[in-house]
Coordinates of C-alpha atoms in Angstrom, one line a residue:
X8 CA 222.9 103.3 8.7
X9 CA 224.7 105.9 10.8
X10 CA 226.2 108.7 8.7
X11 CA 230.7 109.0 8.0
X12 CA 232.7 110.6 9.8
X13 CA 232.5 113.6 7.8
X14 CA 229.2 114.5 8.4
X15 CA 229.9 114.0 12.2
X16 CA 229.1 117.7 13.0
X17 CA 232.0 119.2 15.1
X18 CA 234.6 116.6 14.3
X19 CA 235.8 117.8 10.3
X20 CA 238.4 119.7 11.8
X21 CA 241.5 121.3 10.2
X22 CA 244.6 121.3 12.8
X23 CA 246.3 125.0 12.0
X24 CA 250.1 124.9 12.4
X25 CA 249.6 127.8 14.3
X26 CA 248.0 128.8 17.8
X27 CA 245.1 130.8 16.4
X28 CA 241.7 130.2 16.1
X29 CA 240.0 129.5 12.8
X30 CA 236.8 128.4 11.5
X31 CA 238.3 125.1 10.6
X32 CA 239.9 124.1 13.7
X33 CA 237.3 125.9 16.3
X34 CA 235.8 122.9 18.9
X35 CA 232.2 124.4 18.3
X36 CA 230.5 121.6 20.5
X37 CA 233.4 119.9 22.5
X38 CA 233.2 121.7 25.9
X39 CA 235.8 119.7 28.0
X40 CA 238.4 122.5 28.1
X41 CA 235.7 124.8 29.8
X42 CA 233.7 122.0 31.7
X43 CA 237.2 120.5 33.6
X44 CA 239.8 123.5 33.2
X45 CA 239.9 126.9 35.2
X46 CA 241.0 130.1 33.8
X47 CA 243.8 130.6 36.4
X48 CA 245.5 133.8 37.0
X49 CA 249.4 133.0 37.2
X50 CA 250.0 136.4 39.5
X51 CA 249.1 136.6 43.2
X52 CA 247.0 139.0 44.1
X53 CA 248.4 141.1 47.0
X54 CA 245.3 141.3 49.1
X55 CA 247.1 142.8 52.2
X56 CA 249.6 144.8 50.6
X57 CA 252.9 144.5 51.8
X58 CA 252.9 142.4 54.8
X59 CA 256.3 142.9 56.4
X60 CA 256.6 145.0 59.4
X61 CA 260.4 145.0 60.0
X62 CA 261.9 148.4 59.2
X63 CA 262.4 149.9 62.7
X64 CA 265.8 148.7 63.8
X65 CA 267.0 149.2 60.2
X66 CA 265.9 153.0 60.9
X67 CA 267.7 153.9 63.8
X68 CA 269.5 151.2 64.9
X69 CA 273.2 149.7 63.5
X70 CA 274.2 146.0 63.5
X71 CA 277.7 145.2 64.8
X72 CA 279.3 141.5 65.8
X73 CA 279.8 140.0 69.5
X74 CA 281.4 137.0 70.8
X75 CA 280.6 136.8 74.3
X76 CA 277.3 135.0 75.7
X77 CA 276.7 138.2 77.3
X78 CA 276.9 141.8 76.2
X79 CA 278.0 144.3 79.3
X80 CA 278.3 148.0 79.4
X81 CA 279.0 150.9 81.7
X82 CA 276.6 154.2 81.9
X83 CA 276.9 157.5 83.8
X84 CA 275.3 157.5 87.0
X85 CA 273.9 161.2 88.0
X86 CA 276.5 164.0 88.8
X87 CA 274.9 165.2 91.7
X88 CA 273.3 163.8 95.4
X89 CA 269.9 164.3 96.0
X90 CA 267.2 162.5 98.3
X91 CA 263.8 162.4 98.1
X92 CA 260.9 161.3 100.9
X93 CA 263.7 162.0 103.4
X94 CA 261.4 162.1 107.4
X95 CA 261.9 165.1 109.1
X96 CA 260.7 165.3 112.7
X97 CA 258.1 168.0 114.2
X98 CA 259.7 171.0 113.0
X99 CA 258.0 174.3 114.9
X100 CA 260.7 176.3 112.6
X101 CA 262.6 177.2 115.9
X102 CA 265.2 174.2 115.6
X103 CA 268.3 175.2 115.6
X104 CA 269.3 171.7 114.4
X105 CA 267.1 168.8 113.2
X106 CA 267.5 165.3 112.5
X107 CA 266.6 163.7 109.0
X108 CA 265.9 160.1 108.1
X109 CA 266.9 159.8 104.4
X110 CA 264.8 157.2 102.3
X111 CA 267.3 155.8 99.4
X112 CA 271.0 154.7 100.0
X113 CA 274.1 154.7 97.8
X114 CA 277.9 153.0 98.5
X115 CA 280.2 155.9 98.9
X116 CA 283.5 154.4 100.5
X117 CA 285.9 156.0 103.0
X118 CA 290.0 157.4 102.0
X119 CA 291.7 153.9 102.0
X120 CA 289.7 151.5 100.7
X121 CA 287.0 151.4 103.5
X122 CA 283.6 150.5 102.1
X123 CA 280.5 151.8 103.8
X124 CA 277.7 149.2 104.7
X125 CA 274.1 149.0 103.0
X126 CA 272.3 151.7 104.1
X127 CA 274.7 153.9 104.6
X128 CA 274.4 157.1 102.3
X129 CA 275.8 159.9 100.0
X130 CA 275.8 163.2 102.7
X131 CA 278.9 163.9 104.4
X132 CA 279.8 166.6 107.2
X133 CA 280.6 169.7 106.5
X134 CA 278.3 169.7 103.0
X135 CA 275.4 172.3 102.8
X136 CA 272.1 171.1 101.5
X137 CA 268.6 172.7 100.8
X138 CA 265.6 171.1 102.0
X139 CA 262.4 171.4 100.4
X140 CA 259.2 170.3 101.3
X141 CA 257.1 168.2 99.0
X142 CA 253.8 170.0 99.4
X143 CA 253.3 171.6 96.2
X144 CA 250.7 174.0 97.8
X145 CA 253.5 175.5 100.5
X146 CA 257.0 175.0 98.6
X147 CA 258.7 175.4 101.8
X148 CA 262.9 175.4 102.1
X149 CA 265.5 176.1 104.2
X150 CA 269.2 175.8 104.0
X151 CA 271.6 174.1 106.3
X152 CA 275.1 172.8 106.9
X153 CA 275.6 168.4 107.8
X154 CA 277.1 168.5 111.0
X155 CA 276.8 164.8 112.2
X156 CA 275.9 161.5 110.1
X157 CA 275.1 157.6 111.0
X158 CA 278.7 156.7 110.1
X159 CA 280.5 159.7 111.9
X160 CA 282.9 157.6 114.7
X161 CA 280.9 157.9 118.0
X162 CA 278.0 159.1 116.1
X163 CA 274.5 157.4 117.7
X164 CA 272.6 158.3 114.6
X165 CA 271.5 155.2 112.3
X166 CA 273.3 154.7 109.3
X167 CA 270.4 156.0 106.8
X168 CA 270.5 159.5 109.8
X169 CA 272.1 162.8 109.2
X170 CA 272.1 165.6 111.8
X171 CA 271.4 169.4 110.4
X172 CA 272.2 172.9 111.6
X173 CA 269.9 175.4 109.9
X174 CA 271.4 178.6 108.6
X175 CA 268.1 180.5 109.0
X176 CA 267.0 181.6 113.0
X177 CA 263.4 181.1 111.7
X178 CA 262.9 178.5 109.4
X179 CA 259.9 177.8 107.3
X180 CA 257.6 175.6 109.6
X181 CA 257.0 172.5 107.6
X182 CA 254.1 170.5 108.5
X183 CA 255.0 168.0 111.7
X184 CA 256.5 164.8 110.8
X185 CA 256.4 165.8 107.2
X186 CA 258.9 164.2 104.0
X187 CA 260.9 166.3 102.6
X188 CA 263.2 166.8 99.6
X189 CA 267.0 167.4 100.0
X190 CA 269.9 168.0 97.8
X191 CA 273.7 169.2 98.1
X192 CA 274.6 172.8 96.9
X193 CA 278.2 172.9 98.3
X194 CA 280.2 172.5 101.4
X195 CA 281.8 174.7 104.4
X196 CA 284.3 174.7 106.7
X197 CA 286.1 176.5 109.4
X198 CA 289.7 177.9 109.0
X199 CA 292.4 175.4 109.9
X200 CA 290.4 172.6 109.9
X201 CA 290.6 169.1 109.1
X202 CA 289.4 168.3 105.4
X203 CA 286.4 166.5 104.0
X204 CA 286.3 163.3 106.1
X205 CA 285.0 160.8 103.2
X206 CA 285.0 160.7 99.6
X207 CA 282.1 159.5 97.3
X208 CA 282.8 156.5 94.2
X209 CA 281.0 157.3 91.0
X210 CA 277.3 155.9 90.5
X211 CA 278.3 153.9 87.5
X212 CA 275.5 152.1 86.0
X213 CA 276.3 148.4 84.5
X214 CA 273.7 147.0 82.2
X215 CA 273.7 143.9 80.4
X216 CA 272.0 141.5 77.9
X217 CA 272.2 138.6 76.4
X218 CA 271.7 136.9 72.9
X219 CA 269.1 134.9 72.1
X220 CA 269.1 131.8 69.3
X221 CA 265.9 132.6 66.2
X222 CA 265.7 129.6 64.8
X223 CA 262.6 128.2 61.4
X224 CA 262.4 126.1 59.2
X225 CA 260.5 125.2 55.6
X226 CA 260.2 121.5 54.8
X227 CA 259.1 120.2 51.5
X228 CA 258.8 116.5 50.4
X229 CA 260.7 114.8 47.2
X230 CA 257.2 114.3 45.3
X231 CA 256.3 117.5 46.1
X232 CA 259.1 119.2 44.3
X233 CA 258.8 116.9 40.9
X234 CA 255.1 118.1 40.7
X235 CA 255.5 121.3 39.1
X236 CA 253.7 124.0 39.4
X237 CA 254.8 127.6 39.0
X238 CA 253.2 131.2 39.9
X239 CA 254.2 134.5 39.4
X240 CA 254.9 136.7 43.0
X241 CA 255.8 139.9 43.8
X242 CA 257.4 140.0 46.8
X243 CA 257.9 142.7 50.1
X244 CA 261.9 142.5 49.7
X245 CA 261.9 143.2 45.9
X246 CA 261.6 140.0 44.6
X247 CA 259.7 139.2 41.4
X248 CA 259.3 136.4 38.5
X249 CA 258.1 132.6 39.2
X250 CA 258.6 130.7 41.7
X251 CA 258.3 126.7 42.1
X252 CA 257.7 124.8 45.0
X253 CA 259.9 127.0 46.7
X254 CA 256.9 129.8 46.9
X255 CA 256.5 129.0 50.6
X256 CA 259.7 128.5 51.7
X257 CA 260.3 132.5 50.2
X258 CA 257.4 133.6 52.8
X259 CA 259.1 131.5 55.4
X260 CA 262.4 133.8 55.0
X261 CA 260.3 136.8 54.8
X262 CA 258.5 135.5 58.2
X263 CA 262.1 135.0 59.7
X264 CA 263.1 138.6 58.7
X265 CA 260.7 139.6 61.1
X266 CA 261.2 137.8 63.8
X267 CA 265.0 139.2 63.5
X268 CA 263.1 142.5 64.7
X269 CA 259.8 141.7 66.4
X270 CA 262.1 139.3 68.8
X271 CA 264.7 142.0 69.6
X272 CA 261.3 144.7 70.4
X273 CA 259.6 142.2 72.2
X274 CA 261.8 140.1 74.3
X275 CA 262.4 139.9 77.6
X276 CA 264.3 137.9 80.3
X277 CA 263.0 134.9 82.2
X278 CA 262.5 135.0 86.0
X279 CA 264.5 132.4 88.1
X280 CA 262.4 129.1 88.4
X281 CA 260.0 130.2 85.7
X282 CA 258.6 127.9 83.3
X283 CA 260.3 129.3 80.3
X284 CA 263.5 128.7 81.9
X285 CA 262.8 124.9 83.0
X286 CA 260.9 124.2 80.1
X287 CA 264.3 125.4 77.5
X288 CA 266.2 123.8 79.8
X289 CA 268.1 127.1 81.3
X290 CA 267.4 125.7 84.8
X291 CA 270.6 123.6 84.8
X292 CA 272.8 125.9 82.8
X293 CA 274.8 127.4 85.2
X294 CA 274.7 131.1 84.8
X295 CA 272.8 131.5 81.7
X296 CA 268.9 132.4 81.4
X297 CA 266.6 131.8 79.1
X298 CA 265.1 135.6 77.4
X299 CA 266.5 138.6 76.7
X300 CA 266.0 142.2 77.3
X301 CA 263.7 143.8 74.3
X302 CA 263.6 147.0 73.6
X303 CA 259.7 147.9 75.5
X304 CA 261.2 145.7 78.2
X305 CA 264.5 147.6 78.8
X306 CA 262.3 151.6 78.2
X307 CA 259.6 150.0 80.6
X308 CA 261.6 149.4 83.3
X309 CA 264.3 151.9 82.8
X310 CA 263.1 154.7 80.7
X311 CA 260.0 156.7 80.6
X312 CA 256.0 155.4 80.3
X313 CA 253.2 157.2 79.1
X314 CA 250.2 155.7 79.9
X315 CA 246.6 156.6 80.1
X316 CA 246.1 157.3 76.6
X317 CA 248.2 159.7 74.0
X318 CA 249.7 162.8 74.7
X319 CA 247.1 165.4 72.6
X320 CA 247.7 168.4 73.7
X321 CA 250.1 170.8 73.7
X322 CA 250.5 170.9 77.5
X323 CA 251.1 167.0 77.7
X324 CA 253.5 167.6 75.6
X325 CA 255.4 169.7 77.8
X326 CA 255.2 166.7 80.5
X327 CA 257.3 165.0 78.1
X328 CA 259.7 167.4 77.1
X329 CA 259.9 168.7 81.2
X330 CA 260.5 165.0 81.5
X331 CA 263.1 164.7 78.7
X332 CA 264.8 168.1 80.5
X333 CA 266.3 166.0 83.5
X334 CA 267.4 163.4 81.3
X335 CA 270.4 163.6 78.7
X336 CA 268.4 166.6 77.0
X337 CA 268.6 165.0 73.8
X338 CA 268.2 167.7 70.7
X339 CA 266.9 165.7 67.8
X340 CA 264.3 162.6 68.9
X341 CA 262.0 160.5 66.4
X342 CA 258.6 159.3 67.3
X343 CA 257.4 156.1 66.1
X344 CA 253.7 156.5 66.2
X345 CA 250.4 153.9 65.4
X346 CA 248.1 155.5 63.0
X347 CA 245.8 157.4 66.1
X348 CA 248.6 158.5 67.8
X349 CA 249.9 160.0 65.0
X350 CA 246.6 161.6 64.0
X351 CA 246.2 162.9 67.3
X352 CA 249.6 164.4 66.9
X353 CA 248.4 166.1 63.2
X354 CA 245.6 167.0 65.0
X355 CA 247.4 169.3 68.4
X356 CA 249.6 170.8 65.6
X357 CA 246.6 171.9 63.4
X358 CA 244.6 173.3 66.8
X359 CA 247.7 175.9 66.6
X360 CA 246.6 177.8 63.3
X361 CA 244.8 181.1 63.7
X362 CA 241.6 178.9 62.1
X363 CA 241.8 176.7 65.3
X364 CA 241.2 173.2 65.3
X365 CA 238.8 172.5 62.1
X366 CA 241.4 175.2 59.8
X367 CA 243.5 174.5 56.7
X368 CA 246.3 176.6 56.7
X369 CA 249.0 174.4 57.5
X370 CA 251.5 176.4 56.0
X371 CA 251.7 178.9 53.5
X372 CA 250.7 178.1 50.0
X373 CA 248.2 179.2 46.6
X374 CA 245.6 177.0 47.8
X375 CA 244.6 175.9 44.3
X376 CA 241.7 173.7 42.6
X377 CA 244.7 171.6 41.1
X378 CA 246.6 170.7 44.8
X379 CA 246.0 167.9 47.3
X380 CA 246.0 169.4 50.9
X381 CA 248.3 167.9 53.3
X382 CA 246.4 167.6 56.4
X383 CA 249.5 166.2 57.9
X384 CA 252.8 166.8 59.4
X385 CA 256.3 165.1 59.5
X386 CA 257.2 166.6 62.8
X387 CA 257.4 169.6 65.1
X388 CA 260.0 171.3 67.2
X389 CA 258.6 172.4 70.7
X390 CA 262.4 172.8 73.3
X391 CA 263.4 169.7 70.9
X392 CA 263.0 168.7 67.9
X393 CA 260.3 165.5 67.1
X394 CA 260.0 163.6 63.7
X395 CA 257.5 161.8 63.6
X396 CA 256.6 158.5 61.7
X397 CA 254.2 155.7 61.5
X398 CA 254.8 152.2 62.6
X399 CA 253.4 149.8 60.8
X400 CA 254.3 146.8 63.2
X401 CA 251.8 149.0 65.9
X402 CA 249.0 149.3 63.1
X403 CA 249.2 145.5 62.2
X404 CA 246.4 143.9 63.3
X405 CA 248.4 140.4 63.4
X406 CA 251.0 141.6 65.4
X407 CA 250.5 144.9 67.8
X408 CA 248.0 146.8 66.1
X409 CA 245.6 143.8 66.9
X410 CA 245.6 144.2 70.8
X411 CA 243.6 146.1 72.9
X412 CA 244.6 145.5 75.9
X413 CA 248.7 146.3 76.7
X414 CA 248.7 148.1 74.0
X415 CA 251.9 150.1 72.7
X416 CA 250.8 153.2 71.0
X417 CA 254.4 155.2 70.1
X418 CA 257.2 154.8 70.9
X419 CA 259.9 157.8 71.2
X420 CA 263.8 157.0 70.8
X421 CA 266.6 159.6 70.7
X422 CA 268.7 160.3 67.5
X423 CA 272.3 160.3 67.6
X424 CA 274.8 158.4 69.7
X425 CA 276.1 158.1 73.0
X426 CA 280.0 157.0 74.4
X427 CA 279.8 154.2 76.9
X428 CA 282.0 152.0 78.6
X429 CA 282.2 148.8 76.8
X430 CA 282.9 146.3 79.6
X431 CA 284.3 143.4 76.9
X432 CA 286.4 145.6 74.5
X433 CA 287.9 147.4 78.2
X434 CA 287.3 150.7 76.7
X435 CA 285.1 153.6 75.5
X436 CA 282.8 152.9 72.5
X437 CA 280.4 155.3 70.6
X438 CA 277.6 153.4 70.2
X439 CA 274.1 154.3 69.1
X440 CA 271.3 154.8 71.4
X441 CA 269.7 151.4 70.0
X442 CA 271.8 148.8 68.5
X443 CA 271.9 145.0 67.5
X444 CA 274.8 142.7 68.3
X445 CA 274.9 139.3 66.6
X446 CA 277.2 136.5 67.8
X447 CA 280.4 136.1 65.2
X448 CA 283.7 135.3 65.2
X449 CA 286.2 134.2 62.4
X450 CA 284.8 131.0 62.1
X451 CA 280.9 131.0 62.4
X452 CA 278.7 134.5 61.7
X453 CA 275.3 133.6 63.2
X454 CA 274.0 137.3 62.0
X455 CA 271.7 135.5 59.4
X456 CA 272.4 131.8 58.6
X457 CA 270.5 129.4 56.2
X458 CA 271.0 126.2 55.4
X459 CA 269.5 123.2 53.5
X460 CA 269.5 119.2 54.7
X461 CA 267.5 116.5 52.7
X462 CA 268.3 114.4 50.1
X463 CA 265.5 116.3 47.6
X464 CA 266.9 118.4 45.3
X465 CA 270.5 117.9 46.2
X466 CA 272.5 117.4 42.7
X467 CA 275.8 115.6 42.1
X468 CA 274.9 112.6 44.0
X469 CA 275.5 114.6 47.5
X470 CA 272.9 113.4 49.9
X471 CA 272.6 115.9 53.0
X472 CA 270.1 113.3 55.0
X473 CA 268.2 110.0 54.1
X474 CA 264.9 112.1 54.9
X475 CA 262.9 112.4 51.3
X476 CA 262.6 115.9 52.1
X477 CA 263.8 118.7 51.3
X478 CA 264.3 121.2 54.5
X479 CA 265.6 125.4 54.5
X480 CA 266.7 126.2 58.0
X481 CA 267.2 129.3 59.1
X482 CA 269.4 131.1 62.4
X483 CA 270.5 133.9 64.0
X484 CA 271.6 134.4 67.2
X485 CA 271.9 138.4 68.7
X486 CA 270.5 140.5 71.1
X487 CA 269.4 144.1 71.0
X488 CA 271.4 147.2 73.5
X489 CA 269.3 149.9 74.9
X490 CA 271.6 152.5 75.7
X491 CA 270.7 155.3 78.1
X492 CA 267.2 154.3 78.2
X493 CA 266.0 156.9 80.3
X494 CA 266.2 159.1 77.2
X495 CA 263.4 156.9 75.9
X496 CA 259.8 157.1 75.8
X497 CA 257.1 154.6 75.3
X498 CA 253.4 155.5 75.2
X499 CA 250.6 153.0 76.5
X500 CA 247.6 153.1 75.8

């Protein structure tokens, strides 16, 4: 006869009231809870850290609204004429005049209203002009006076010709049929005579970009959101506590946030009759294309490039700031720098203590037992000044730290701000250097728009959609302005 109940070992239990364990209520043999349950840890581990990269444009750049589908503005051209790989003929240095062929071409236009054709140039009669050879070994010049040019009436020179009358009786003998420099120092003329016979318009510069649309989205089904399920995050933009079902769709904004930055760095506009622009269907939209103009598209093809590997020494430095010298000489510029780059940098700084490159005096201070040494530096002022940080959108491994190839290894953008032309407010603005402009008006603000559709989780009997779904969209619709991008840097590795 099999014994009662109460001699069933494990089973003469006493239920406290409480949530503590006791000797009368302790499960001594009933291992389901630790057979079928996991201990589960209700915080996520943050394996990576934080994972954003967007800070940049936050750091240097400001954010202002536009309500145009395209974003024009007017720089300063340069002040002064000059022409380089100009032709000049066999020149024994007897000539007393000389004709040059001069490579580029500008539109100066005539009292009146006369335009000059294409190829005609900026060098007039009557202006005086230095003429340098390009031979670094000879640096070889000579000075002389325009006396006839292409567009002179009766003149049989070509348009892109000027004729010269040297002031020297011996000239320095440049080599035969050798390219020359040549820029404009002044003019002179003869008493009584007629005045300068055509006038020069200003080099002005007009740049433009258009916005583009950002668009995601984080979808989640009806039964998904009535099985619960909660964990405890610590997020990149401060946020903290549990979270639902809606754990994803908080990395999906985070996600977003970057693109807001990583689009505007990276972007750039579609060539007619590419794919890009078929395939968004651009092709047929009149005068709109498809891309924008990034910020390493607009400082590749209008600024400076490094490439070749990182400035490290103290004399490629000076390239740069030589560089930066006949530019807009900007005082105060900030370096945005990959981890290398900006150990190579900590690195030509230290190489200038009297312990040379391997010392530790990086300043003055007790050296203690008790104090960290700071083998680094924020910045250095060498002509200009350079602060220097790190990038972590060039160290990430997912995004531009992970290339090898056409990589970006710094990036160097001048502090301050700069007056242009603004083509749609008609006026001059003070803008910065590097700006975002998002599409608004008084109606609609596309600078960061979200929005939910579904009929999950709506409340009040409003039903957005008959889809059992739940969906977060997001939107924002800008484009970034690289002003005076020849003040820029970017360094290639």
């Amino acid at each position: 006869m099999a014994g009662s109940l109460a001699s069933t070992p494990g089973f003469n239990l006493q239920p406290s009231a409480e949530r503590v364990a006791t000797s009368s209520n302790y499960l001594t043999d009933f291992n389901f809870l630790n057979q079928y349950l996991p201990d589960v840890y209700e915080a996520e581990f943050e394996r990576y850290g934080n994972r954003t990269i967007s800070s940049f444009l936050r750091m240097v750049g400001a954010e202002m609204p536009t309500n145009s589908d395209l974003i024009k503005w007017a720089e300063q051209g340069r002040l002064h004429v000059k022409y380089e790989n100009c032709t000049l003929g066999s020149h024994a240095g007897t000539e007393t005049t000389q004709v040059i062929t001069v490579s580029d071409s500008l539109t100066p236009t005539i009292p009146g209203g006369t335009t000059f054709t294409d190829g005609q140039i900026g060098l007039r009669t009557g202006q005086t002009i230095m003429i340098s050879d390009n031979t670094a070994a000879s640096s070889l010049s000579n000075k002389a006076v325009i006396t006839e040019t292409g567009y002179s009436d009766g003149s049989a020179l070509a348009n892109n010709e000027i004729r010269v009358a040297y002031y020297e009786a011996t000239q320095a003998a440049f080599p035969a049929a050798g390219t020359v420099s040549i820029f404009v120092y002044g003019s002179e003329f003869q008493k009584g005579t007629a005045g300068m016979a055509e006038s020069l318009e200003s080099d002005g510069l007009i740049f433009e970009n258009k916005p583009i649309i950002i668009k995601d989205r984080y979808s989640v089904s009806g039964s998904d959101m009535a099985q619960i399920g909660w964990i405890e995050i610590s997020t990149e933009d401060g946020g903290t506590g549990y979270l639902w079902y809606l754990k994803s769709e908080h990395e999906t904004r985070l996600r977003f946030e970057d693109y807001l930055e990583t689009a505007m760095i990276e972007a750039v506009p579609a060539a007619d009759g590419s794919g890009a622009e078929t395939a968004l269907g651009f092709a047929s939209a009149g005068n709109t294309t498809a891309g924008s103009e990034g910020v390493f598209h607009a400082v590749e093809n209008r600024g400076n490039v490094w490439s070749g590997g990182n400035p490290t020494t103290l004399s490629d430095f000076d390239a740069v700031i030589q560089r930066l010298d006949k530019q807009g000489s900007i005082e105060e510029n900030v370096l945005f720098l990959n981890r290398q780059f900006s150990f190579d940098i900590d690195d030509m700084l230290a190489a200038q203590n009297s312990y040379g490159a391997g010392g530790t005096s990086y300043g003055l201070f007790d050296n203690d037992e008790e104090m960290a040494l700071n083998l680094g530096f924020s910045g250095f002022r060498r002509g200009y000044d350079f602060y220097k940080t790190d990038w972590k959108y060039l160290n990430d491994p997912t995004m531009r730290g992970g290339l090898t190839g056409g990589a970006v290894n710094g990036l160097l953008v001048p502090a301050g701000s700069t007056t242009v032309y603004d083509q749609i407010l008609g006026k001059n603005a003070t803008r910065p250097f590097l700006h975002v402009r998002y599409r608004a008006s008084e109606t609609e603000n596309r600078r960061y728009k979200t929005f939910i559709v579904g009929s999950a989780g709506m409340v009040d009997g409003r039903v957005g959609t008959s889809l059992d779904a739940m969906e977060v969209h997001f939107l924002s619709e800008r484009a970034v302005c690289v002003m005076g991008a020849n003040n820029f840097f970017i360094f290639k590795g």
